[in-house]
Amino acid sequence: MDSNTLTQTVIWTIISFVSGSLMLAYWLGRALTKTDARSIGDGNPGAANVMKAGGAKIGLIAMLLDAFKGAIPVSIAKYVIGLSGVPLIIVALAPIFGHAYSPFLRGRGGKAVAVSFGVWTALTLWEAPTFGGILLGVWFSVVARSGWAVLLTLLCLMSYYLITRPDPVLLTVLAVNAALLVWKYRADFQHAPGFRPWILERLRG
């Protein structure tokens, strides 16, 4: 790695981490609903609980904000600065960890699902977000625990890229991203995934 690449990697890692650490969904929820998202549902300060507090419109804006803060810096680093390989891996993971361990919330950030979608939009444009979104919707409709739905989605994406495009950058980012999400959802993995009621009814029928 030459000195210019190293400098750009450090600069864009810092920018990406700070961007990810901005708890935009959480702050939006507090401003518009006067409610702390951490007091709702699973206590996560991310877009899902903002949606529970403020409804679909506010929740959608919150999700987009969390996605953009991952997509924008990684897109600039990849397409404008031209980072690739290990530097791109580091920069791509920075906003995810920034959100998950935001210094603005004393290291107690969110689960980083929306910001991960933003990062994957920057890395693969429509591909991973589209497939990931469809898979996540399917698994959420089948299994009862969110953590299991996220894990199954990530395993499917990993299988897809291993078969179709075993790019070391994508696979490394995906592996670390998956490990972080599994850690964030660790409470769910103390229980079986379970099935949604409609699945149970079909099985009984």
GROMACS .gro file of C-alpha atoms in nm:
model
  205
    1MET     CA    1   0.000   0.000   0.000
    2ASP     CA    2   0.158   0.331  -0.106
    3SER     CA    3   0.156   0.639   0.114
    4ASN     CA    4  -0.126   0.811  -0.077
    5THR     CA    5  -0.352   0.506  -0.051
    6LEU     CA    6  -0.271   0.473   0.318
    7THR     CA    7  -0.353   0.839   0.376
    8GLN     CA    8  -0.683   0.812   0.188
    9THR     CA    9  -0.769   0.493   0.373
   10VAL     CA   10  -0.716   0.659   0.711
   11ILE     CA   11  -0.909   0.972   0.609
   12TRP     CA   12  -1.207   0.783   0.468
   13THR     CA   13  -1.213   0.532   0.751
   14ILE     CA   14  -1.248   0.819   0.996
   15ILE     CA   15  -1.509   0.994   0.781
   16SER     CA   16  -1.706   0.673   0.739
   17PHE     CA   17  -1.692   0.587   1.108
   18VAL     CA   18  -1.807   0.936   1.211
   19SER     CA   19  -2.083   0.928   0.948
   20GLY     CA   20  -2.203   0.591   1.074
   21SER     CA   21  -2.188   0.703   1.435
   22LEU     CA   22  -2.432   0.990   1.373
   23MET     CA   23  -2.752   0.852   1.524
   24LEU     CA   24  -2.977   1.025   1.274
   25ALA     CA   25  -3.276   0.793   1.311
   26TYR     CA   26  -3.258   0.815   1.689
   27TRP     CA   27  -3.234   1.196   1.687
   28LEU     CA   28  -3.517   1.222   1.433
   29GLY     CA   29  -3.737   1.006   1.653
   30ARG     CA   30  -3.663   1.216   1.959
   31ALA     CA   31  -3.732   1.539   1.772
   32LEU     CA   32  -4.057   1.433   1.605
   33THR     CA   33  -4.211   1.192   1.854
   34LYS     CA   34  -4.060   1.319   2.181
   35THR     CA   35  -3.988   0.954   2.256
   36ASP     CA   36  -3.661   0.779   2.326
   37ALA     CA   37  -3.647   0.481   2.087
   38ARG     CA   38  -3.447   0.293   2.351
   39SER     CA   39  -3.759   0.277   2.568
   40ILE     CA   40  -3.952   0.086   2.301
   41GLY     CA   41  -3.943  -0.276   2.190
   42ASP     CA   42  -3.597  -0.428   2.218
   43GLY     CA   43  -3.438  -0.102   2.334
   44ASN     CA   44  -3.248  -0.053   2.008
   45PRO     CA   45  -3.195   0.315   1.913
   46GLY     CA   46  -3.237   0.242   1.542
   47ALA     CA   47  -3.498   0.296   1.275
   48ALA     CA   48  -3.721  -0.002   1.365
   49ASN     CA   49  -3.810   0.137   1.705
   50VAL     CA   50  -3.841   0.489   1.565
   51MET     CA   51  -4.105   0.344   1.332
   52LYS     CA   52  -4.285   0.190   1.629
   53ALA     CA   53  -4.283   0.527   1.803
   54GLY     CA   54  -4.372   0.752   1.511
   55GLY     CA   55  -4.536   0.540   1.246
   56ALA     CA   56  -4.445   0.428   0.896
   57LYS     CA   57  -4.357   0.766   0.742
   58ILE     CA   58  -4.117   0.870   1.016
   59GLY     CA   59  -3.979   0.517   1.028
   60LEU     CA   60  -3.911   0.517   0.653
   61ILE     CA   61  -3.727   0.849   0.675
   62ALA     CA   62  -3.527   0.713   0.968
   63MET     CA   63  -3.430   0.403   0.771
   64LEU     CA   64  -3.323   0.610   0.470
   65LEU     CA   65  -3.112   0.837   0.689
   66ASP     CA   66  -2.937   0.537   0.844
   67ALA     CA   67  -2.882   0.384   0.500
   68PHE     CA   68  -2.746   0.707   0.348
   69LYS     CA   69  -2.490   0.757   0.622
   70GLY     CA   70  -2.337   0.425   0.519
   71ALA     CA   71  -2.385   0.458   0.144
   72ILE     CA   72  -2.249   0.809   0.089
   73PRO     CA   73  -1.897   0.788   0.238
   74VAL     CA   74  -1.835   0.435   0.106
   75SER     CA   75  -1.954   0.536  -0.242
   76ILE     CA   76  -1.717   0.833  -0.248
   77ALA     CA   77  -1.428   0.619  -0.122
   78LYS     CA   78  -1.492   0.353  -0.389
   79TYR     CA   79  -1.601   0.546  -0.696
   80VAL     CA   80  -1.437   0.887  -0.649
   81ILE     CA   81  -1.122   0.815  -0.449
   82GLY     CA   82  -1.082   0.473  -0.610
   83LEU     CA   83  -1.014   0.262  -0.302
   84SER     CA   84  -1.025  -0.114  -0.349
   85GLY     CA   85  -0.905  -0.432  -0.180
   86VAL     CA   86  -0.816  -0.413   0.190
   87PRO     CA   87  -0.857  -0.031   0.210
   88LEU     CA   88  -1.213  -0.061   0.078
   89ILE     CA   89  -1.290  -0.340   0.326
   90ILE     CA   90  -1.179  -0.118   0.615
   91VAL     CA   91  -1.373   0.185   0.493
   92ALA     CA   92  -1.686  -0.023   0.421
   93LEU     CA   93  -1.693  -0.167   0.773
   94ALA     CA   94  -1.629   0.168   0.944
   95PRO     CA   95  -1.987   0.311   0.925
   96ILE     CA   96  -2.132  -0.021   1.042
   97PHE     CA   97  -1.913  -0.023   1.352
   98GLY     CA   98  -1.969   0.350   1.395
   99HIS     CA   99  -2.343   0.293   1.419
  100ALA     CA  100  -2.313  -0.018   1.635
  101TYR     CA  101  -2.080   0.151   1.886
  102SER     CA  102  -2.166   0.517   1.842
  103PRO     CA  103  -1.966   0.749   2.070
  104PHE     CA  104  -2.270   0.978   2.066
  105LEU     CA  105  -2.452   0.712   2.272
  106ARG     CA  106  -2.148   0.614   2.478
  107GLY     CA  107  -2.079   0.311   2.263
  108ARG     CA  108  -2.433   0.175   2.286
  109GLY     CA  109  -2.544   0.212   1.928
  110GLY     CA  110  -2.793   0.023   1.718
  111LYS     CA  111  -2.791  -0.316   1.550
  112ALA     CA  112  -2.672  -0.165   1.221
  113VAL     CA  113  -2.915  -0.331   0.981
  114ALA     CA  114  -3.017  -0.015   0.789
  115VAL     CA  115  -2.663   0.124   0.771
  116SER     CA  116  -2.548  -0.217   0.645
  117PHE     CA  117  -2.797  -0.189   0.359
  118GLY     CA  118  -2.646   0.150   0.278
  119VAL     CA  119  -2.293   0.011   0.273
  120TRP     CA  120  -2.400  -0.278   0.049
  121THR     CA  121  -2.570  -0.034  -0.186
  122ALA     CA  122  -2.235   0.143  -0.223
  123LEU     CA  123  -2.050  -0.185  -0.279
  124THR     CA  124  -2.290  -0.358  -0.517
  125LEU     CA  125  -2.544  -0.092  -0.622
  126TRP     CA  126  -2.881  -0.268  -0.651
  127GLU     CA  127  -2.768  -0.631  -0.616
  128ALA     CA  128  -2.712  -0.704  -0.246
  129PRO     CA  129  -2.981  -0.461  -0.117
  130THR     CA  130  -3.240  -0.608  -0.354
  131PHE     CA  131  -3.163  -0.972  -0.282
  132GLY     CA  132  -3.103  -0.899   0.086
  133GLY     CA  133  -3.428  -0.707   0.118
  134ILE     CA  134  -3.629  -0.984  -0.045
  135LEU     CA  135  -3.460  -1.251   0.165
  136LEU     CA  136  -3.506  -1.053   0.485
  137GLY     CA  137  -3.874  -1.007   0.408
  138VAL     CA  138  -3.916  -1.379   0.343
  139TRP     CA  139  -3.733  -1.489   0.657
  140PHE     CA  140  -3.911  -1.233   0.874
  141SER     CA  141  -4.242  -1.374   0.750
  142VAL     CA  142  -4.135  -1.728   0.837
  143VAL     CA  143  -3.936  -1.720   1.163
  144ALA     CA  144  -4.050  -1.552   1.480
  145ARG     CA  145  -3.719  -1.410   1.609
  146SER     CA  146  -3.555  -1.119   1.428
  147GLY     CA  147  -3.201  -1.235   1.492
  148TRP     CA  148  -3.263  -1.566   1.320
  149ALA     CA  149  -3.421  -1.390   1.021
  150VAL     CA  150  -3.115  -1.166   0.987
  151LEU     CA  151  -2.874  -1.461   1.022
  152LEU     CA  152  -3.057  -1.672   0.763
  153THR     CA  153  -3.058  -1.376   0.525
  154LEU     CA  154  -2.684  -1.331   0.564
  155LEU     CA  155  -2.618  -1.703   0.513
  156CYS     CA  156  -2.819  -1.695   0.191
  157LEU     CA  157  -2.627  -1.389   0.070
  158MET     CA  158  -2.297  -1.553   0.159
  159SER     CA  159  -2.395  -1.863  -0.039
  160TYR     CA  160  -2.500  -1.647  -0.334
  161TYR     CA  161  -2.166  -1.464  -0.350
  162LEU     CA  162  -1.963  -1.779  -0.294
  163ILE     CA  163  -2.134  -1.937  -0.594
  164THR     CA  164  -2.172  -1.643  -0.832
  165ARG     CA  165  -1.898  -1.394  -0.745
  166PRO     CA  166  -1.644  -1.500  -0.481
  167ASP     CA  167  -1.496  -1.151  -0.453
  168PRO     CA  168  -1.263  -1.138  -0.148
  169VAL     CA  169  -1.372  -0.782  -0.067
  170LEU     CA  170  -1.743  -0.863  -0.066
  171LEU     CA  171  -1.699  -1.191   0.120
  172THR     CA  172  -1.478  -1.034   0.388
  173VAL     CA  173  -1.712  -0.741   0.446
  174LEU     CA  174  -2.008  -0.980   0.455
  175ALA     CA  175  -1.838  -1.214   0.704
  176VAL     CA  176  -1.746  -0.934   0.946
  177ASN     CA  177  -2.084  -0.766   0.898
  178ALA     CA  178  -2.256  -1.097   0.976
  179ALA     CA  179  -2.043  -1.156   1.286
  180LEU     CA  180  -2.132  -0.811   1.421
  181LEU     CA  181  -2.504  -0.858   1.355
  182VAL     CA  182  -2.499  -1.200   1.520
  183TRP     CA  183  -2.336  -1.041   1.825
  184LYS     CA  184  -2.592  -0.761   1.831
  185TYR     CA  185  -2.879  -1.011   1.809
  186ARG     CA  186  -2.716  -1.259   2.046
  187ALA     CA  187  -3.013  -1.262   2.284
  188ASP     CA  188  -3.229  -1.410   2.007
  189PHE     CA  189  -2.992  -1.703   1.960
  190GLN     CA  190  -3.052  -1.822   2.314
  191HIS     CA  191  -3.387  -1.946   2.181
  192ALA     CA  192  -3.502  -2.151   1.884
  193PRO     CA  193  -3.604  -1.941   1.582
  194GLY     CA  194  -3.968  -2.047   1.604
  195PHE     CA  195  -4.227  -2.003   1.332
  196ARG     CA  196  -4.481  -1.733   1.263
  197PRO     CA  197  -4.842  -1.826   1.350
  198TRP     CA  198  -4.945  -1.869   0.986
  199ILE     CA  199  -4.670  -2.128   0.937
  200LEU     CA  200  -4.781  -2.318   1.247
  201GLU     CA  201  -5.139  -2.318   1.123
  202ARG     CA  202  -5.028  -2.461   0.787
  203LEU     CA  203  -4.822  -2.728   0.960
  204ARG     CA  204  -5.115  -2.827   1.179
  205GLY     CA  205  -5.349  -2.831   0.883
   0.00000   0.00000   0.00000
